Short mmCIF file of C-alpha atoms and ligand atoms in Angstrom, two decimals:
data_model
loop_
_atom_site.label_atom_id
_atom_site.label_comp_id
_atom_site.label_asym_id
_atom_site.label_seq_id
_atom_site.Cartn_x
_atom_site.Cartn_y
_atom_site.Cartn_z
CA MET U 19 60.69 135.72 123.39
CA MET U 20 64.59 135.38 123.23
CA THR U 21 65.86 135.18 126.74
CA PRO U 22 69.71 134.81 128.12
CA GLU U 23 68.95 131.19 129.00
CA ILE U 24 67.76 130.42 125.24
CA GLN U 25 70.89 132.28 123.83
CA GLU U 26 73.19 130.70 126.34
CA ALA U 27 71.79 126.94 125.37
CA TYR U 28 72.19 128.14 121.73
CA GLU U 29 75.72 129.10 122.11
CA ALA U 30 76.70 125.73 123.96
CA ALA U 31 74.92 123.81 121.32
CA LYS U 32 76.00 125.45 118.31
CA LYS U 33 79.84 124.56 119.60
CA LEU U 34 78.76 120.81 120.05
CA TYR U 35 77.52 120.91 116.32
CA ALA U 36 80.51 122.94 115.12
CA LYS U 37 82.83 120.06 116.13
CA HIS U 38 81.24 118.09 113.35
CA GLY U 39 81.29 120.86 110.89
CA ILE U 40 77.38 121.76 111.23
CA ASN U 41 76.92 125.55 111.19
CA THR U 42 73.91 126.16 113.12
CA ASP U 43 73.21 129.72 112.08
CA ASP U 44 73.25 128.62 108.31
CA VAL U 45 71.34 125.86 109.12
CA ILE U 46 68.64 128.32 110.63
CA ASN U 47 68.76 130.35 107.43
CA GLN U 48 67.98 127.24 105.26
CA LEU U 49 65.24 126.38 107.42
CA LYS U 50 63.63 129.91 107.24
CA ASP U 51 63.05 129.37 103.26
CA ILE U 52 61.17 126.33 103.72
CA LYS U 53 57.49 126.80 103.37
CA ILE U 54 55.08 124.39 104.72
CA SER U 55 51.53 124.13 103.13
CA MET U 56 49.08 123.91 105.91
CA HIS U 57 45.79 122.22 104.93
CA CYS U 58 42.46 124.39 105.68
CA TRP U 59 40.30 121.28 106.17
CA GLN U 60 41.74 120.51 109.87
CA GLY U 61 39.83 123.75 111.04
CA ASP U 62 36.22 122.46 110.24
CA ASP U 63 36.42 118.72 109.94
CA VAL U 64 36.74 118.82 105.89
CA ARG U 65 33.04 120.41 105.69
CA GLY U 66 33.87 123.52 103.58
CA PHE U 67 31.07 126.23 102.93
CA ILE U 68 29.82 125.39 99.51
CA ASN U 69 26.89 123.33 100.88
CA LYS U 70 26.55 123.23 104.78
CA ASP U 71 23.98 120.47 104.81
CA GLN U 72 26.27 117.99 102.80
CA GLU U 73 28.05 115.27 104.78
CA LEU U 74 31.76 114.40 104.51
CA THR U 75 31.91 111.42 101.95
CA GLY U 76 34.62 110.02 99.89
CA GLY U 77 35.80 107.26 102.12
CA ILE U 78 37.54 109.49 104.61
CA SER U 79 36.05 110.66 108.00
CA VAL U 80 36.51 112.76 110.95
CA THR U 81 35.84 111.50 114.59
CA GLY U 82 35.34 113.70 117.57
CA ASN U 83 33.33 116.80 118.30
CA TYR U 84 35.76 119.00 120.22
CA PRO U 85 34.01 122.50 120.33
CA GLY U 86 35.14 125.51 118.23
CA VAL U 87 34.87 124.01 114.73
CA ALA U 88 34.95 127.06 112.09
CA ARG U 89 31.34 127.66 110.56
CA THR U 90 32.38 130.46 108.32
CA PRO U 91 35.25 131.42 106.19
CA GLU U 92 36.00 134.36 108.69
CA GLU U 93 36.04 131.98 111.45
CA LEU U 94 38.27 129.85 109.82
CA ARG U 95 40.98 132.47 108.76
CA GLN U 96 40.72 133.97 112.42
CA ASP U 97 41.74 130.26 113.73
CA LEU U 98 44.31 130.04 111.22
CA GLU U 99 45.94 133.36 112.10
CA LYS U 100 45.98 132.02 115.56
CA ALA U 101 47.52 128.79 114.21
CA TYR U 102 50.25 130.69 111.89
CA SER U 103 51.25 133.14 114.92
CA LEU U 104 52.49 130.13 116.68
CA ILE U 105 54.39 128.24 114.05
CA PRO U 106 57.88 129.78 113.21
CA GLY U 107 58.53 130.92 109.51
CA LYS U 108 56.19 132.17 106.59
CA HIS U 109 54.25 129.51 104.98
CA LYS U 110 51.29 128.53 102.81
CA LEU U 111 47.74 127.73 103.08
CA ASN U 112 46.12 124.64 101.13
CA LEU U 113 42.40 125.37 100.11
CA HIS U 114 39.80 122.88 99.00
CA ALA U 115 37.32 123.86 96.31
CA ILE U 116 34.51 123.60 98.99
CA TYR U 117 35.97 126.51 100.83
CA VAL U 118 34.37 128.96 98.75
CA ASP U 119 33.75 132.28 100.40
CA THR U 120 30.77 133.74 98.57
CA ASP U 121 27.40 134.51 99.18
CA GLU U 122 26.16 132.81 96.07
CA LYS U 123 24.65 129.50 95.76
CA ILE U 124 26.80 127.76 93.51
CA ASP U 125 27.58 124.26 92.48
CA TYR U 126 30.86 122.49 92.07
CA ASN U 127 31.05 123.05 88.28
CA GLU U 128 30.53 126.80 88.78
CA ILE U 129 33.22 127.77 90.75
CA GLU U 130 35.42 130.76 89.72
CA PRO U 131 38.42 132.70 90.87
CA ARG U 132 36.02 135.64 92.17
CA HIS U 133 34.35 132.96 94.75
CA PHE U 134 37.88 132.89 96.26
CA GLU U 135 38.73 136.55 96.07
CA LYS U 136 38.43 137.09 99.82
CA TRP U 137 40.82 134.28 100.56
CA VAL U 138 43.45 135.76 98.26
CA THR U 139 43.15 139.24 99.81
CA TRP U 140 43.69 137.83 103.06
CA ALA U 141 46.53 135.60 101.97
CA LYS U 142 48.28 138.66 100.62
CA GLU U 143 47.94 140.65 103.83
CA GLN U 144 49.30 137.78 105.77
CA GLY U 145 52.09 136.93 103.29
CA LEU U 146 50.98 133.46 102.72
CA GLY U 147 50.98 131.37 99.38
CA LEU U 148 48.03 129.44 98.49
CA ASP U 149 47.77 126.12 97.13
CA PHE U 150 44.27 124.41 95.75
CA ASN U 151 42.52 121.20 95.49
CA PRO U 152 39.46 120.13 93.49
CA THR U 153 36.95 118.50 95.83
CA LEU U 154 35.80 115.38 94.34
CA PHE U 155 33.60 114.03 97.06
CA SER U 156 30.80 115.40 99.46
CA HIS U 157 28.41 115.75 96.53
CA PRO U 158 25.43 113.73 95.15
CA LYS U 159 27.23 113.24 91.88
CA SER U 160 29.87 111.25 93.99
CA GLU U 161 27.49 109.07 95.87
CA ASP U 162 28.24 105.95 94.29
CA GLY U 163 31.57 106.10 94.75
CA PHE U 164 32.83 107.22 91.39
CA THR U 165 33.84 110.63 89.82
CA LEU U 166 36.43 110.78 87.02
CA SER U 167 36.00 107.32 86.13
CA HIS U 168 32.44 107.04 86.37
CA PRO U 169 30.87 104.97 83.75
CA ASN U 170 28.37 107.52 82.92
CA LYS U 171 29.93 110.29 80.91
CA GLU U 172 27.61 113.10 82.03
CA ILE U 173 28.84 112.62 85.66
CA ARG U 174 32.54 112.40 84.53
CA ASP U 175 31.86 115.85 82.42
CA PHE U 176 30.68 117.42 85.60
CA TRP U 177 33.75 116.47 87.41
CA ILE U 178 36.24 117.37 84.62
CA GLU U 179 34.57 120.85 84.65
CA HIS U 180 35.18 121.12 88.22
CA CYS U 181 38.63 120.08 87.88
CA LYS U 182 39.36 122.41 85.10
CA ARG U 183 38.05 125.16 86.79
CA SER U 184 39.72 124.45 89.90
CA ARG U 185 43.41 124.83 87.71
CA LYS U 186 42.08 128.22 86.46
CA ILE U 187 41.56 129.08 90.33
CA GLY U 188 45.33 127.77 90.80
CA GLU U 189 46.56 129.80 88.18
CA TYR U 190 44.65 132.91 89.61
CA PHE U 191 46.43 132.21 93.18
CA GLY U 192 49.77 132.07 91.71
CA ARG U 193 49.29 135.00 89.69
CA GLU U 194 47.71 136.98 92.44
CA THR U 195 50.25 135.78 95.48
CA GLY U 196 53.54 135.76 93.53
CA GLN U 197 53.86 132.17 94.78
CA THR U 198 53.40 129.06 92.41
CA CYS U 199 49.77 127.32 93.53
CA VAL U 200 50.10 123.60 93.56
CA THR U 201 46.46 122.07 92.44
CA ASN U 202 46.23 118.57 93.65
CA VAL U 203 43.89 116.12 92.12
CA TRP U 204 42.54 113.23 94.59
CA ILE U 205 39.53 111.12 93.73
CA PRO U 206 37.73 108.44 96.02
CA ASP U 207 36.94 106.51 93.28
CA GLY U 208 36.88 102.67 93.95
CA TYR U 209 34.89 99.41 94.83
CA LYS U 210 34.25 97.87 98.21
CA ASP U 211 34.48 94.70 96.68
CA ASN U 212 36.39 92.65 94.10
CA PRO U 213 35.66 94.02 90.63
CA VAL U 214 35.51 92.17 87.44
CA ASP U 215 37.06 95.01 85.35
CA ARG U 216 39.76 96.99 87.17
CA LEU U 217 41.08 98.38 83.56
CA ALA U 218 38.29 100.27 82.18
CA PRO U 219 37.84 102.48 85.29
CA ARG U 220 41.42 103.46 85.04
CA LYS U 221 41.15 104.08 81.43
CA ARG U 222 38.27 106.24 81.94
CA LEU U 223 40.48 108.02 84.52
CA GLU U 224 43.28 108.69 82.36
CA GLU U 225 41.08 109.91 79.52
CA SER U 226 39.36 112.34 82.03
CA LEU U 227 42.73 113.55 83.63
CA ASP U 228 43.99 114.38 79.80
CA GLU U 229 41.01 116.12 79.20
CA ILE U 230 41.46 118.24 82.34
CA PHE U 231 44.89 118.94 81.81
CA LYS U 232 44.74 119.94 78.09
CA GLU U 233 44.88 123.65 78.50
CA GLU U 234 48.63 124.51 79.14
CA ILE U 235 48.89 126.83 82.44
CA ASP U 236 51.75 128.99 83.04
CA SER U 237 53.85 126.59 85.34
CA GLU U 238 55.23 129.80 87.28
CA TYR U 239 51.49 130.23 88.26
CA ASN U 240 50.13 126.60 88.73
CA LEU U 241 51.73 123.01 89.18
CA ASP U 242 49.35 120.14 88.83
CA ALA U 243 49.77 117.15 91.09
CA ILE U 244 47.83 113.79 91.56
CA GLU U 245 47.33 111.76 94.81
CA SER U 246 46.98 107.92 94.90
CA LYS U 247 45.72 105.95 97.84
CA VAL U 248 45.82 102.24 98.39
CA PHE U 249 42.25 102.03 100.03
CA GLY U 250 39.30 104.10 101.72
CA ILE U 251 36.42 103.38 103.66
CA GLY U 252 34.01 101.61 101.20
CA SER U 253 36.65 101.11 98.72
CA GLU U 254 38.71 98.46 100.32
CA ALA U 255 39.09 96.13 97.48
CA TYR U 256 39.91 98.55 94.76
CA VAL U 257 40.99 102.22 94.21
CA VAL U 258 41.23 103.32 90.50
CA GLY U 259 43.69 105.79 91.44
CA SER U 260 46.44 103.48 92.74
CA HIS U 261 49.94 104.27 93.15
CA GLU U 262 51.12 102.77 90.14
CA PHE U 263 48.30 104.51 88.16
CA TYR U 264 49.70 107.89 89.12
CA MET U 265 53.16 107.03 88.75
CA GLY U 266 52.55 106.18 85.23
CA TYR U 267 50.26 109.07 84.44
CA GLY U 268 52.62 111.55 86.50
CA LEU U 269 55.96 110.41 84.82
CA THR U 270 54.47 110.28 81.24
CA ARG U 271 52.58 113.68 81.69
CA ASP U 272 54.87 115.53 83.44
CA LYS U 273 52.90 116.05 86.89
CA LEU U 274 53.97 116.32 90.35
CA ILE U 275 53.47 112.97 92.00
CA CYS U 276 51.88 113.50 95.39
CA LEU U 277 52.72 110.97 98.19
CA ASP U 278 50.43 110.91 101.10
CA ALA U 279 52.18 109.30 104.06
CA GLY U 280 48.89 107.47 104.95
CA HIS U 281 47.83 106.09 101.63
CA PHE U 282 50.33 103.00 101.33
CA HIS U 283 50.38 99.64 102.93
CA PRO U 284 51.17 99.79 106.69
CA THR U 285 54.88 98.73 106.44
CA GLU U 286 55.61 100.75 103.27
CA VAL U 287 56.83 104.25 104.03
CA VAL U 288 56.98 107.31 101.61
CA SER U 289 60.41 108.07 102.76
CA ASN U 290 62.07 105.38 100.77
CA LYS U 291 60.13 106.51 97.84
CA LEU U 292 61.24 110.15 97.31
CA SER U 293 64.79 109.72 96.13
CA ALA U 294 63.74 106.80 93.53
CA ILE U 295 60.83 109.07 92.34
CA SER U 296 63.04 112.59 92.28
CA LEU U 297 65.02 110.60 89.66
CA PHE U 298 62.49 110.48 87.13
CA SER U 299 59.79 113.15 88.21
CA LYS U 300 59.30 116.80 87.71
CA GLY U 301 58.44 117.05 91.25
CA MET U 302 56.90 115.70 94.33
CA LEU U 303 54.34 117.05 96.69
CA LEU U 304 54.01 115.57 99.90
CA HIS U 305 50.73 115.16 102.31
CA VAL U 306 52.40 114.51 105.28
CA SER U 307 50.19 112.70 107.63
CA ARG U 308 50.25 109.83 110.17
CA PRO U 309 48.62 106.43 109.56
CA VAL U 310 47.04 104.69 112.48
CA ARG U 311 45.39 101.28 111.58
CA TRP U 312 42.80 101.79 109.05
CA ASP U 313 42.98 105.75 109.34
CA SER U 314 45.63 107.69 107.14
CA ASP U 315 45.16 111.06 108.88
CA HIS U 316 46.17 111.42 112.46
CA VAL U 317 47.89 114.44 113.59
CA VAL U 318 51.54 114.56 112.86
CA ILE U 319 53.92 113.53 115.58
CA LEU U 320 57.66 113.80 115.50
CA ASP U 321 57.94 110.07 114.87
CA ASP U 322 60.56 107.85 113.10
CA GLU U 323 58.82 108.20 109.62
CA LEU U 324 58.66 112.07 109.80
CA GLN U 325 62.28 112.34 110.65
CA GLU U 326 63.31 109.77 108.10
CA ILE U 327 61.00 112.09 105.58
CA ALA U 328 62.81 115.08 106.33
CA LYS U 329 66.36 113.43 106.22
CA GLU U 330 65.59 112.34 102.88
CA LEU U 331 64.45 115.87 101.28
CA VAL U 332 67.49 117.44 103.14
CA VAL U 333 70.15 114.56 102.47
CA ASN U 334 69.22 114.24 98.93
CA ASN U 335 68.80 118.19 98.41
CA LEU U 336 65.06 117.32 97.06
CA LEU U 337 63.83 120.52 98.92
CA ASP U 338 63.59 122.37 95.60
CA LYS U 339 61.62 119.67 93.75
CA THR U 340 59.31 118.94 96.86
CA HIS U 341 56.48 120.58 97.91
CA ILE U 342 55.55 119.98 101.68
CA GLY U 343 51.92 119.69 102.48
CA LEU U 344 49.94 118.58 105.55
CA ASP U 345 47.11 116.32 105.34
CA PHE U 346 45.45 115.41 108.97
CA PHE U 347 41.99 115.95 110.60
CA ASP U 348 41.29 115.26 114.07
CA ALA U 349 37.97 116.91 115.73
CA SER U 350 38.92 115.09 119.04
CA ILE U 351 41.21 117.69 120.17
CA ASN U 352 41.52 121.52 119.85
CA ARG U 353 41.71 122.22 116.18
CA VAL U 354 44.23 125.20 116.38
CA ALA U 355 46.34 123.19 118.42
CA ALA U 356 46.21 120.21 115.98
CA TRP U 357 47.57 122.53 113.41
CA VAL U 358 50.37 123.94 115.55
CA ILE U 359 51.40 120.34 116.51
CA GLY U 360 51.71 118.94 113.35
CA ALA U 361 53.31 122.21 111.63
CA ARG U 362 55.97 122.44 114.33
CA ASN U 363 56.61 119.01 114.08
CA MET U 364 57.23 118.92 110.58
CA ILE U 365 59.60 122.09 110.75
CA LYS U 366 61.37 120.33 113.65
CA ALA U 367 61.96 117.29 111.53
CA LEU U 368 63.49 119.45 108.91
CA LEU U 369 65.90 121.19 111.57
CA LYS U 370 66.79 117.72 113.12
CA ALA U 371 67.63 116.41 109.51
CA TYR U 372 70.09 119.45 109.07
CA LEU U 373 71.64 119.00 112.34
CA GLU U 374 73.15 115.43 111.19
CA PRO U 375 76.58 115.32 110.15
CA ILE U 376 75.28 114.67 106.52
CA GLU U 377 78.74 114.58 104.70
CA GLN U 378 80.60 112.84 107.28
CA LEU U 379 78.31 109.80 107.35
CA LYS U 380 77.99 109.76 103.64
CA GLU U 381 81.76 109.19 103.76
CA ILE U 382 81.52 106.50 106.41
CA GLU U 383 78.82 104.62 104.48
CA LEU U 384 80.94 104.92 101.09
CA LYS U 385 83.83 103.30 103.26
CA GLY U 386 81.45 100.34 104.46
CA ASP U 387 82.00 101.42 108.10
CA PHE U 388 78.48 100.60 109.20
CA THR U 389 79.50 100.43 113.07
CA THR U 390 80.38 103.99 113.01
CA ARG U 391 77.36 105.25 110.78
CA LEU U 392 74.95 103.21 113.35
CA ALA U 393 76.78 104.74 116.30
CA LEU U 394 76.81 108.24 115.14
CA ARG U 395 73.36 108.34 114.10
CA GLU U 396 72.16 107.24 117.13
CA GLU U 397 74.39 109.61 119.49
CA PHE U 398 73.15 112.39 117.42
CA LYS U 399 69.68 111.57 118.53
CA SER U 400 70.33 113.01 121.93
CA TYR U 401 72.40 115.78 120.72
CA PRO U 402 71.04 119.13 121.93
CA PHE U 403 68.72 119.95 118.93
CA GLY U 404 66.17 121.31 121.35
CA ALA U 405 68.35 124.29 122.21
CA ILE U 406 68.45 125.12 118.62
CA TRP U 407 64.84 124.55 118.01
CA ASP U 408 63.91 126.95 120.87
CA TYR U 409 66.28 129.83 119.58
CA TYR U 410 64.87 129.23 116.20
CA CYS U 411 61.48 130.06 117.69
CA ALA U 412 62.44 132.68 119.60
CA SER U 413 64.34 134.46 116.87
CA LEU U 414 61.39 134.16 114.86
CA GLY U 415 59.10 135.55 117.50
CA VAL U 416 56.96 132.57 118.18
CA PRO U 417 56.36 130.87 121.70
CA VAL U 418 59.32 128.67 122.80
CA ARG U 419 58.44 125.13 123.80
CA GLU U 420 54.92 124.37 125.05
CA ASP U 421 54.42 128.00 125.78
CA TRP U 422 52.20 128.18 122.76
CA LEU U 423 49.55 126.02 124.35
CA ALA U 424 48.65 128.70 127.01
CA GLN U 425 47.77 131.07 123.89
CA VAL U 426 45.52 128.19 122.59
CA ARG U 427 43.81 127.79 125.72
CA LYS U 428 43.13 131.46 126.03
CA TYR U 429 42.02 131.58 122.28
CA GLU U 430 39.71 128.62 123.17
CA GLU U 431 38.28 130.24 126.21
CA GLU U 432 37.66 133.57 124.45
CA VAL U 433 36.80 132.67 120.86
CA LEU U 434 36.16 128.99 120.28
CA ARG U 435 33.95 128.33 123.20
CA ASN U 436 31.48 130.82 122.25
CA ARG U 437 30.70 129.08 118.89
CA ASN U 438 27.62 126.83 119.12
C1 RNT D 527 42.27 111.51 101.12
C2 RNT D 527 43.32 112.13 100.54
C3 RNT D 527 43.12 113.81 100.39
C4 RNT D 527 42.16 114.28 101.29
C5 RNT D 527 42.18 115.95 101.29
C6 RNT D 527 41.01 116.56 102.17
O1 RNT D 527 42.58 110.11 101.75
O2 RNT D 527 44.26 112.07 101.62
O3 RNT D 527 44.21 114.53 100.46
O4 RNT D 527 42.67 114.20 102.62
O5 RNT D 527 41.67 116.01 99.85
ZN1 ZN D 528 46.26 113.45 101.08
#
């Protein structure tokens, strides 16, 4: 809710930023247009609804057993609505193929748009865009760690069929919602220990992908993305879909390159890759995440790398060719809170990036005045960005500061605690 205090603090901050040529009203208008694709899988620990008894595989894992996990599509949508109501702006939802909403018993190679009809109806009601992912894990046919690069053609064909159908679902999402769907392919394929042949699986993956993407789909409705990874649990020595593999594949096939912030070596950062890739690629998809030790998927906090990612997008004008998605899963805290924290942080980071004197800093850098560059950037860290953020939340009708937490607590008491 807007209060005189929030308004006053905003006016004072606005003046300070104006001294550096930053118009905070304009910033707010630009920020409103940026959509974040929120991943459905934080709500149920990547279980999905296609096969309730199937354990999570693919070298990713969710730890914790906080009460209130969503058990049905209805519960998941209810939780998502709660989360979206606490996040400023209009955004997207990122679904995985295992999130079918149907009474039919179907396998991965049988999914069709109609199995996602209820999601589409709901997304339209909520004014949300939809993104999609084929699920190449949590299935008996991926048990030995290989899918699209599997040596057995029958198994490859099964997954190829799944991915082809996934693109058709993406097309359906795009047509129905009026917002382009990004369909992202990530596969877990890899070896625990050093392979003899590193090339053959990559060759097979290349062929499988070419087959999957054979059918032209209107890019107004669906865009394809491909996601690399440096290692997974059980694929420590070798991952078929490495960064170099997908860089090459994406650039030669005109696909979006997906960069997951948790999929690189510990001192390697995706923020430093965006400008380079932007020069050569059709576009990028971000999986904003937070790596900690071996885990690539902690809840996103407002850390240096998140701010650096946002800064790169804003300073280099990359928001048009970059699709921002979130990718983390934590079952040790309230799952709705996890969404809200991660999404609010992503938006905060973008806001903070807009509130730096970009043009001024660029000039200073060109002149070679690195003292001023460092001094100014450091001083701007304590400029009253919080006052603009509070005003932004209040004017978009979402809770200001930590007020959202009380609503999540209430929801936990009234809804989540009643799920067993
Ligand atoms: C796994 C990838 C992938 C998954 C989702 C569930 O390491 O990051 O994006 O997190 O597909
Ligand atoms: Zn990811």
